[in-house]
mmCIF file of C-alpha atoms in Angstrom:
data_model
loop_
_atom_site.group_PDB
_atom_site.id
_atom_site.type_symbol
_atom_site.label_atom_id
_atom_site.label_comp_id
_atom_site.label_asym_id
_atom_site.label_seq_id
_atom_site.Cartn_x
_atom_site.Cartn_y
_atom_site.Cartn_z
ATOM 1 C CA MET A 201 137.945 105.261 65.943
ATOM 2 C CA SER A 202 136.898 105.813 69.541
ATOM 3 C CA THR A 203 135.517 109.253 68.693
ATOM 4 C CA THR A 204 133.467 107.837 65.817
ATOM 5 C CA THR A 205 132.044 105.107 68.022
ATOM 6 C CA THR A 206 131.126 107.604 70.762
ATOM 7 C CA THR A 207 129.445 109.914 68.250
ATOM 8 C CA SER A 208 127.507 107.036 66.731
ATOM 9 C CA THR A 209 126.373 105.839 70.154
ATOM 10 C CA SER A 210 125.329 109.352 71.133
ATOM 11 C CA ALA A 211 123.328 109.788 67.945
ATOM 12 C CA THR A 212 121.609 106.476 68.529
ATOM 13 C CA LYS A 213 120.601 107.526 72.050
ATOM 14 C CA THR A 214 119.372 110.888 70.837
ATOM 15 C CA SER A 215 117.253 109.433 68.051
ATOM 16 C CA ALA A 216 115.673 106.753 70.258
ATOM 17 C CA PRO A 217 112.009 107.629 70.936
ATOM 18 C CA ALA A 218 110.920 108.261 74.486
ATOM 19 C CA PRO A 219 108.875 105.449 75.972
ATOM 20 C CA ALA A 220 105.196 106.106 75.639
ATOM 21 C CA GLY A 221 103.019 106.219 78.731
ATOM 22 C CA PRO A 222 100.518 103.469 79.425
ATOM 23 C CA ARG A 223 97.495 103.635 77.196
ATOM 24 C CA ALA A 224 95.665 100.365 77.721
ATOM 25 C CA LEU A 225 93.638 99.891 80.869
ATOM 26 C CA SER A 226 95.481 97.964 83.559
ATOM 27 C CA ALA A 227 93.593 96.090 86.276
ATOM 28 C CA SER A 228 96.400 96.589 88.797
ATOM 29 C CA ARG A 229 96.677 100.340 88.205
ATOM 30 C CA THR A 230 92.899 100.760 88.257
ATOM 31 C CA THR A 231 92.437 98.864 91.519
ATOM 32 C CA ALA A 232 95.383 100.713 93.089
ATOM 33 C CA THR A 233 93.732 104.023 92.202
ATOM 34 C CA ALA A 234 90.397 102.841 93.583
ATOM 35 C CA ALA A 235 92.049 101.695 96.818
ATOM 36 C CA ARG A 236 93.713 105.099 97.251
ATOM 37 C CA VAL A 237 90.391 106.922 96.775
ATOM 38 C CA LEU A 238 88.643 104.631 99.252
ATOM 39 C CA ARG A 239 91.400 105.187 101.834
ATOM 40 C CA GLN A 240 90.923 108.930 101.500
ATOM 41 C CA LEU A 241 87.147 108.642 101.823
ATOM 42 C CA ARG A 242 87.542 106.503 104.940
ATOM 43 C CA HIS A 243 88.992 109.541 106.701
ATOM 44 C CA ASP A 244 86.085 111.757 105.581
ATOM 45 C CA PRO A 245 83.016 110.565 107.528
ATOM 46 C CA ARG A 246 80.894 113.507 106.407
ATOM 47 C CA THR A 247 81.271 112.508 102.762
ATOM 48 C CA ILE A 248 80.450 108.894 103.565
ATOM 49 C CA ALA A 249 77.369 110.018 105.484
ATOM 50 C CA LEU A 250 76.276 112.186 102.554
ATOM 51 C CA LEU A 251 76.715 109.324 100.113
ATOM 52 C CA ILE A 252 75.073 106.559 102.103
ATOM 53 C CA LEU A 253 72.635 108.119 104.554
ATOM 54 C CA ILE A 254 71.147 111.148 102.782
ATOM 55 C CA PRO A 255 69.183 109.142 100.145
ATOM 56 C CA CYS A 256 67.744 106.995 102.957
ATOM 57 C CA VAL A 257 66.817 110.051 105.016
ATOM 58 C CA MET A 258 65.136 111.652 101.995
ATOM 59 C CA LEU A 259 63.101 108.505 101.322
ATOM 60 C CA VAL A 260 61.936 108.361 104.951
ATOM 61 C CA LEU A 261 60.988 112.037 104.787
ATOM 62 C CA LEU A 262 59.106 111.499 101.528
ATOM 63 C CA ARG A 263 57.242 108.514 102.947
ATOM 64 C CA TYR A 264 55.839 110.483 105.863
ATOM 65 C CA VAL A 265 55.145 113.588 103.782
ATOM 66 C CA PHE A 266 52.621 111.365 101.972
ATOM 67 C CA ASP A 267 51.588 109.535 105.127
ATOM 68 C CA GLY A 268 47.913 110.199 104.372
ATOM 69 C CA SER A 269 48.142 108.947 100.791
ATOM 70 C CA PRO A 270 50.439 105.944 100.514
ATOM 71 C CA ARG A 271 49.478 105.463 96.866
ATOM 72 C CA THR A 272 51.258 108.708 96.037
ATOM 73 C CA PHE A 273 54.417 107.416 97.693
ATOM 74 C CA ASP A 274 54.102 104.196 95.678
ATOM 75 C CA SER A 275 53.775 106.144 92.421
ATOM 76 C CA ILE A 276 56.804 108.424 92.857
ATOM 77 C CA GLY A 277 58.870 106.613 95.496
ATOM 78 C CA ALA A 278 60.449 104.204 93.017
ATOM 79 C CA SER A 279 61.413 107.034 90.652
ATOM 80 C CA LEU A 280 63.033 109.014 93.456
ATOM 81 C CA LEU A 281 64.778 105.839 94.573
ATOM 82 C CA GLY A 282 66.804 106.195 91.390
ATOM 83 C CA ILE A 283 67.026 109.979 91.319
ATOM 84 C CA PHE A 284 68.373 110.530 94.850
ATOM 85 C CA PRO A 285 71.489 108.333 94.338
ATOM 86 C CA LEU A 286 72.196 110.016 91.001
ATOM 87 C CA ILE A 287 72.119 113.479 92.581
ATOM 88 C CA THR A 288 74.251 112.622 95.609
ATOM 89 C CA MET A 289 76.857 110.711 93.589
ATOM 90 C CA PHE A 290 77.082 113.566 91.093
ATOM 91 C CA LEU A 291 77.605 116.140 93.821
ATOM 92 C CA VAL A 292 80.178 114.219 95.864
ATOM 93 C CA THR A 293 82.128 112.867 92.886
ATOM 94 C CA SER A 294 82.440 116.238 91.152
ATOM 95 C CA ILE A 295 83.672 117.969 94.316
ATOM 96 C CA ALA A 296 86.047 115.160 95.337
ATOM 97 C CA THR A 297 87.615 114.974 91.879
ATOM 98 C CA LEU A 298 87.931 118.735 91.611
ATOM 99 C CA ARG A 299 89.637 118.850 95.004
ATOM 100 C CA GLU A 300 92.315 116.515 93.653
ATOM 101 C CA ARG A 301 92.712 118.666 90.547
ATOM 102 C CA THR A 302 93.152 121.937 92.426
ATOM 103 C CA SER A 303 95.441 120.434 95.096
ATOM 104 C CA GLY A 304 97.860 119.119 92.466
ATOM 105 C CA THR A 305 97.283 115.459 93.354
ATOM 106 C CA LEU A 306 95.847 114.708 89.939
ATOM 107 C CA GLU A 307 98.815 116.289 88.157
ATOM 108 C CA ARG A 308 101.288 114.255 90.222
ATOM 109 C CA LEU A 309 99.385 111.055 89.514
ATOM 110 C CA LEU A 310 99.369 111.709 85.767
ATOM 111 C CA ALA A 311 103.130 112.303 85.883
ATOM 112 C CA MET A 312 103.481 108.678 87.011
ATOM 113 C CA PRO A 313 103.060 105.615 84.747
ATOM 114 C CA LEU A 314 99.287 105.927 85.053
ATOM 115 C CA GLY A 315 96.984 106.264 82.078
ATOM 116 C CA LYS A 316 93.985 108.557 81.991
ATOM 117 C CA GLY A 317 91.721 105.553 81.518
ATOM 118 C CA ASP A 318 93.210 103.889 84.616
ATOM 119 C CA LEU A 319 92.599 107.025 86.660
ATOM 120 C CA ILE A 320 88.991 107.500 85.564
ATOM 121 C CA ALA A 321 88.249 103.782 85.899
ATOM 122 C CA GLY A 322 89.785 103.784 89.381
ATOM 123 C CA TYR A 323 87.612 106.665 90.510
ATOM 124 C CA ALA A 324 84.551 105.026 88.940
ATOM 125 C CA LEU A 325 85.343 101.730 90.689
ATOM 126 C CA ALA A 326 85.803 103.375 94.097
ATOM 127 C CA PHE A 327 82.631 105.416 93.905
ATOM 128 C CA GLY A 328 80.859 102.481 92.276
ATOM 129 C CA ILE A 329 81.506 100.375 95.378
ATOM 130 C CA LEU A 330 79.944 103.122 97.479
ATOM 131 C CA ALA A 331 77.080 103.319 94.977
ATOM 132 C CA ILE A 332 76.349 99.614 95.494
ATOM 133 C CA ILE A 333 76.141 100.116 99.268
ATOM 134 C CA GLN A 334 74.055 103.254 98.865
ATOM 135 C CA SER A 335 71.610 101.686 96.392
ATOM 136 C CA ALA A 336 71.232 98.484 98.421
ATOM 137 C CA LEU A 337 70.447 100.376 101.631
ATOM 138 C CA ALA A 338 67.995 102.763 99.934
ATOM 139 C CA THR A 339 66.192 99.965 98.058
ATOM 140 C CA GLY A 340 65.950 97.726 101.123
ATOM 141 C CA LEU A 341 64.677 100.614 103.230
ATOM 142 C CA ALA A 342 62.039 101.633 100.677
ATOM 143 C CA VAL A 343 60.711 98.142 99.980
ATOM 144 C CA TRP A 344 60.957 96.329 103.314
ATOM 145 C CA PHE A 345 60.640 99.123 105.879
ATOM 146 C CA LEU A 346 58.742 101.955 104.200
ATOM 147 C CA GLY A 347 56.285 99.655 102.438
ATOM 148 C CA LEU A 348 56.955 100.701 98.835
ATOM 149 C CA ASP A 349 54.543 98.548 96.809
ATOM 150 C CA VAL A 350 56.166 97.217 93.646
ATOM 151 C CA THR A 351 54.743 94.629 91.283
ATOM 152 C CA GLY A 352 58.097 93.471 89.939
ATOM 153 C CA SER A 353 61.215 92.217 91.657
ATOM 154 C CA PRO A 354 62.966 94.534 94.157
ATOM 155 C CA TRP A 355 66.225 93.334 92.611
ATOM 156 C CA LEU A 356 65.299 95.131 89.400
ATOM 157 C CA LEU A 357 64.731 98.306 91.423
ATOM 158 C CA LEU A 358 68.187 97.831 92.904
ATOM 159 C CA LEU A 359 69.680 97.387 89.441
ATOM 160 C CA VAL A 360 68.224 100.660 88.144
ATOM 161 C CA ALA A 361 69.178 102.522 91.344
ATOM 162 C CA LEU A 362 72.745 101.254 90.962
ATOM 163 C CA LEU A 363 72.900 102.270 87.297
ATOM 164 C CA ASP A 364 71.600 105.731 88.242
ATOM 165 C CA ALA A 365 74.262 106.072 90.931
ATOM 166 C CA LEU A 366 76.958 105.061 88.441
ATOM 167 C CA LEU A 367 75.576 107.595 85.968
ATOM 168 C CA GLY A 368 75.792 110.285 88.651
ATOM 169 C CA THR A 369 79.402 109.250 89.301
ATOM 170 C CA ALA A 370 80.249 109.489 85.609
ATOM 171 C CA LEU A 371 78.592 112.899 85.248
ATOM 172 C CA GLY A 372 80.435 114.170 88.335
ATOM 173 C CA LEU A 373 83.802 113.038 86.975
ATOM 174 C CA PHE A 374 83.027 114.661 83.643
ATOM 175 C CA VAL A 375 81.874 118.093 84.824
ATOM 176 C CA SER A 376 84.758 118.418 87.291
ATOM 177 C CA ALA A 377 87.000 119.041 84.260
ATOM 178 C CA PHE A 378 85.169 122.298 83.553
ATOM 179 C CA ALA A 379 85.072 123.751 87.072
ATOM 180 C CA ALA A 380 87.833 125.850 88.642
ATOM 181 C CA SER A 381 86.527 125.672 92.208
ATOM 182 C CA GLU A 382 84.220 123.595 94.369
ATOM 183 C CA PHE A 383 81.635 126.369 94.188
ATOM 184 C CA GLN A 384 81.647 126.143 90.393
ATOM 185 C CA ALA A 385 81.244 122.363 90.622
ATOM 186 C CA VAL A 386 78.089 122.858 92.680
ATOM 187 C CA GLN A 387 76.869 125.398 90.121
ATOM 188 C CA PHE A 388 76.895 122.702 87.458
ATOM 189 C CA MET A 389 74.133 120.910 89.321
ATOM 190 C CA PRO A 390 71.316 123.247 88.129
ATOM 191 C CA ALA A 391 72.669 123.003 84.593
ATOM 192 C CA VAL A 392 73.150 119.233 84.432
ATOM 193 C CA ILE A 393 70.722 117.694 86.947
ATOM 194 C CA PHE A 394 67.731 120.037 87.310
ATOM 195 C CA PRO A 395 66.652 120.021 83.618
ATOM 196 C CA GLN A 396 66.681 116.222 83.676
ATOM 197 C CA LEU A 397 64.701 116.250 86.920
ATOM 198 C CA LEU A 398 62.007 118.460 85.387
ATOM 199 C CA LEU A 399 61.806 116.559 82.094
ATOM 200 C CA CYS A 400 62.179 112.948 83.254
ATOM 201 C CA GLY A 401 58.447 112.356 83.687
ATOM 202 C CA LEU A 402 58.413 112.535 87.482
ATOM 203 C CA PHE A 403 55.970 115.449 87.690
ATOM 204 C CA THR A 404 53.939 114.775 84.559
ATOM 205 C CA PRO A 405 54.015 112.132 81.817
ATOM 206 C CA ARG A 406 56.492 113.040 79.120
ATOM 207 C CA SER A 407 53.825 112.500 76.465
ATOM 208 C CA ASP A 408 51.854 115.425 77.963
ATOM 209 C CA MET A 409 54.749 117.886 77.600
ATOM 210 C CA HIS A 410 55.252 120.343 74.787
ATOM 211 C CA PRO A 411 56.605 118.426 71.761
ATOM 212 C CA VAL A 412 59.940 120.266 71.939
ATOM 213 C CA LEU A 413 60.384 119.385 75.621
ATOM 214 C CA GLU A 414 59.319 115.805 74.966
ATOM 215 C CA ALA A 415 61.958 115.526 72.238
ATOM 216 C CA ILE A 416 64.604 116.878 74.628
ATOM 217 C CA SER A 417 63.530 114.450 77.342
ATOM 218 C CA ASP A 418 63.985 111.576 74.891
ATOM 219 C CA VAL A 419 67.767 112.150 74.878
ATOM 220 C CA LEU A 420 68.200 112.636 78.639
ATOM 221 C CA PRO A 421 69.332 109.525 80.563
ATOM 222 C CA MET A 422 67.289 110.294 83.685
ATOM 223 C CA SER A 423 64.121 109.869 81.599
ATOM 224 C CA TYR A 424 65.020 106.239 80.944
ATOM 225 C CA ALA A 425 65.917 105.701 84.602
ATOM 226 C CA VAL A 426 62.419 106.814 85.622
ATOM 227 C CA ASP A 427 60.839 104.749 82.832
ATOM 228 C CA GLY A 428 62.760 101.691 84.011
ATOM 229 C CA MET A 429 61.542 102.162 87.578
ATOM 230 C CA ASN A 430 57.968 102.521 86.346
ATOM 231 C CA GLU A 431 58.297 99.250 84.417
ATOM 232 C CA VAL A 432 59.169 97.475 87.665
ATOM 233 C CA LEU A 433 56.162 99.083 89.369
ATOM 234 C CA LYS A 434 53.725 97.858 86.713
ATOM 235 C CA HIS A 435 55.007 94.467 85.531
ATOM 236 C CA THR A 436 55.836 91.288 87.387
ATOM 237 C CA ASP A 437 58.451 90.152 84.870
ATOM 238 C CA MET A 438 61.381 91.874 83.210
ATOM 239 C CA THR A 439 60.056 93.520 80.047
ATOM 240 C CA ALA A 440 61.840 94.436 76.837
ATOM 241 C CA THR A 441 61.227 98.099 77.649
ATOM 242 C CA PHE A 442 62.969 97.676 81.001
ATOM 243 C CA VAL A 443 65.984 96.062 79.340
ATOM 244 C CA ARG A 444 66.127 98.901 76.818
ATOM 245 C CA ASP A 445 65.942 101.546 79.538
ATOM 246 C CA ALA A 446 68.619 99.861 81.667
ATOM 247 C CA LEU A 447 70.955 99.504 78.692
ATOM 248 C CA ILE A 448 70.499 103.164 77.746
ATOM 249 C CA VAL A 449 71.349 104.339 81.270
ATOM 250 C CA ALA A 450 74.383 102.022 81.399
ATOM 251 C CA GLY A 451 75.503 103.138 77.939
ATOM 252 C CA CYS A 452 75.200 106.802 78.896
ATOM 253 C CA ALA A 453 77.301 106.189 82.013
ATOM 254 C CA LEU A 454 79.999 104.467 79.949
ATOM 255 C CA LEU A 455 79.949 107.213 77.311
ATOM 256 C CA VAL A 456 80.310 109.966 79.911
ATOM 257 C CA LEU A 457 83.193 108.079 81.568
ATOM 258 C CA CYS A 458 84.983 107.949 78.211
ATOM 259 C CA LEU A 459 84.391 111.678 77.746
ATOM 260 C CA GLY A 460 85.759 112.245 81.243
ATOM 261 C CA ALA A 461 88.962 110.395 80.347
ATOM 262 C CA ALA A 462 89.250 112.411 77.136
ATOM 263 C CA THR A 463 88.959 115.747 78.958
ATOM 264 C CA LEU A 464 91.456 114.795 81.683
ATOM 265 C CA ARG A 465 94.493 117.062 81.498
ATOM 266 C CA ARG A 466 97.956 116.822 82.970
ATOM 267 C CA ARG A 467 97.839 120.387 84.159
ATOM 268 C CA THR A 468 95.495 121.531 86.867
ATOM 269 C CA ALA A 469 93.306 124.577 86.407
#
């Protein structure tokens, strides 16, 4: 009788399914991940300087490059106010995330009760906080110290700059899954950022491009970031076009974050 009971108990334990890992997003796990990333960044002043100061330095440089023609600075300064944060957030996020992949930190974290969505959301939250600081400093500098002349509200400029920075964060998290080294992560920049920079309408109106290039630019998120900035330059009130552009940039950032979570693996490269 005792043998039968032991066998039955053993079979029950064997057939019991293993507990599944967390799948739904958890606010506590996400904020804990974000806090860990921010603690690491606090000990890396060069990265913080790159994130926060470089866009401001570039705007100052641009302002005095066009010192003799302030109208030129007004026409492209707002667009670059959104482009600079996107580029810096993409670069820093992709390298920082890849460093955690190659060092084994990411694999150890995924071995814990931590979902992929929690991890990606935590990284996005941490870098998003830095993006808010970066965008606020760059926008305030451009409008109140460098004399950027905008017809609309500077708060709308800040909104688009923040969305661009979050898009850069999302793109950086996504491409880090396909790089095996920090050098390869940097190499993704010409492939992901430069085509958008050329086709976004910064150098020439998109309607003047070859029809094929114009069609490609219509599906690139940076095009809508530049269009949104131009709406603020030309209109005093928030327009329907501005709302559309802002929603497209935000939607692209969310989509890329979801793709980043989907490509996250438990084994490092």
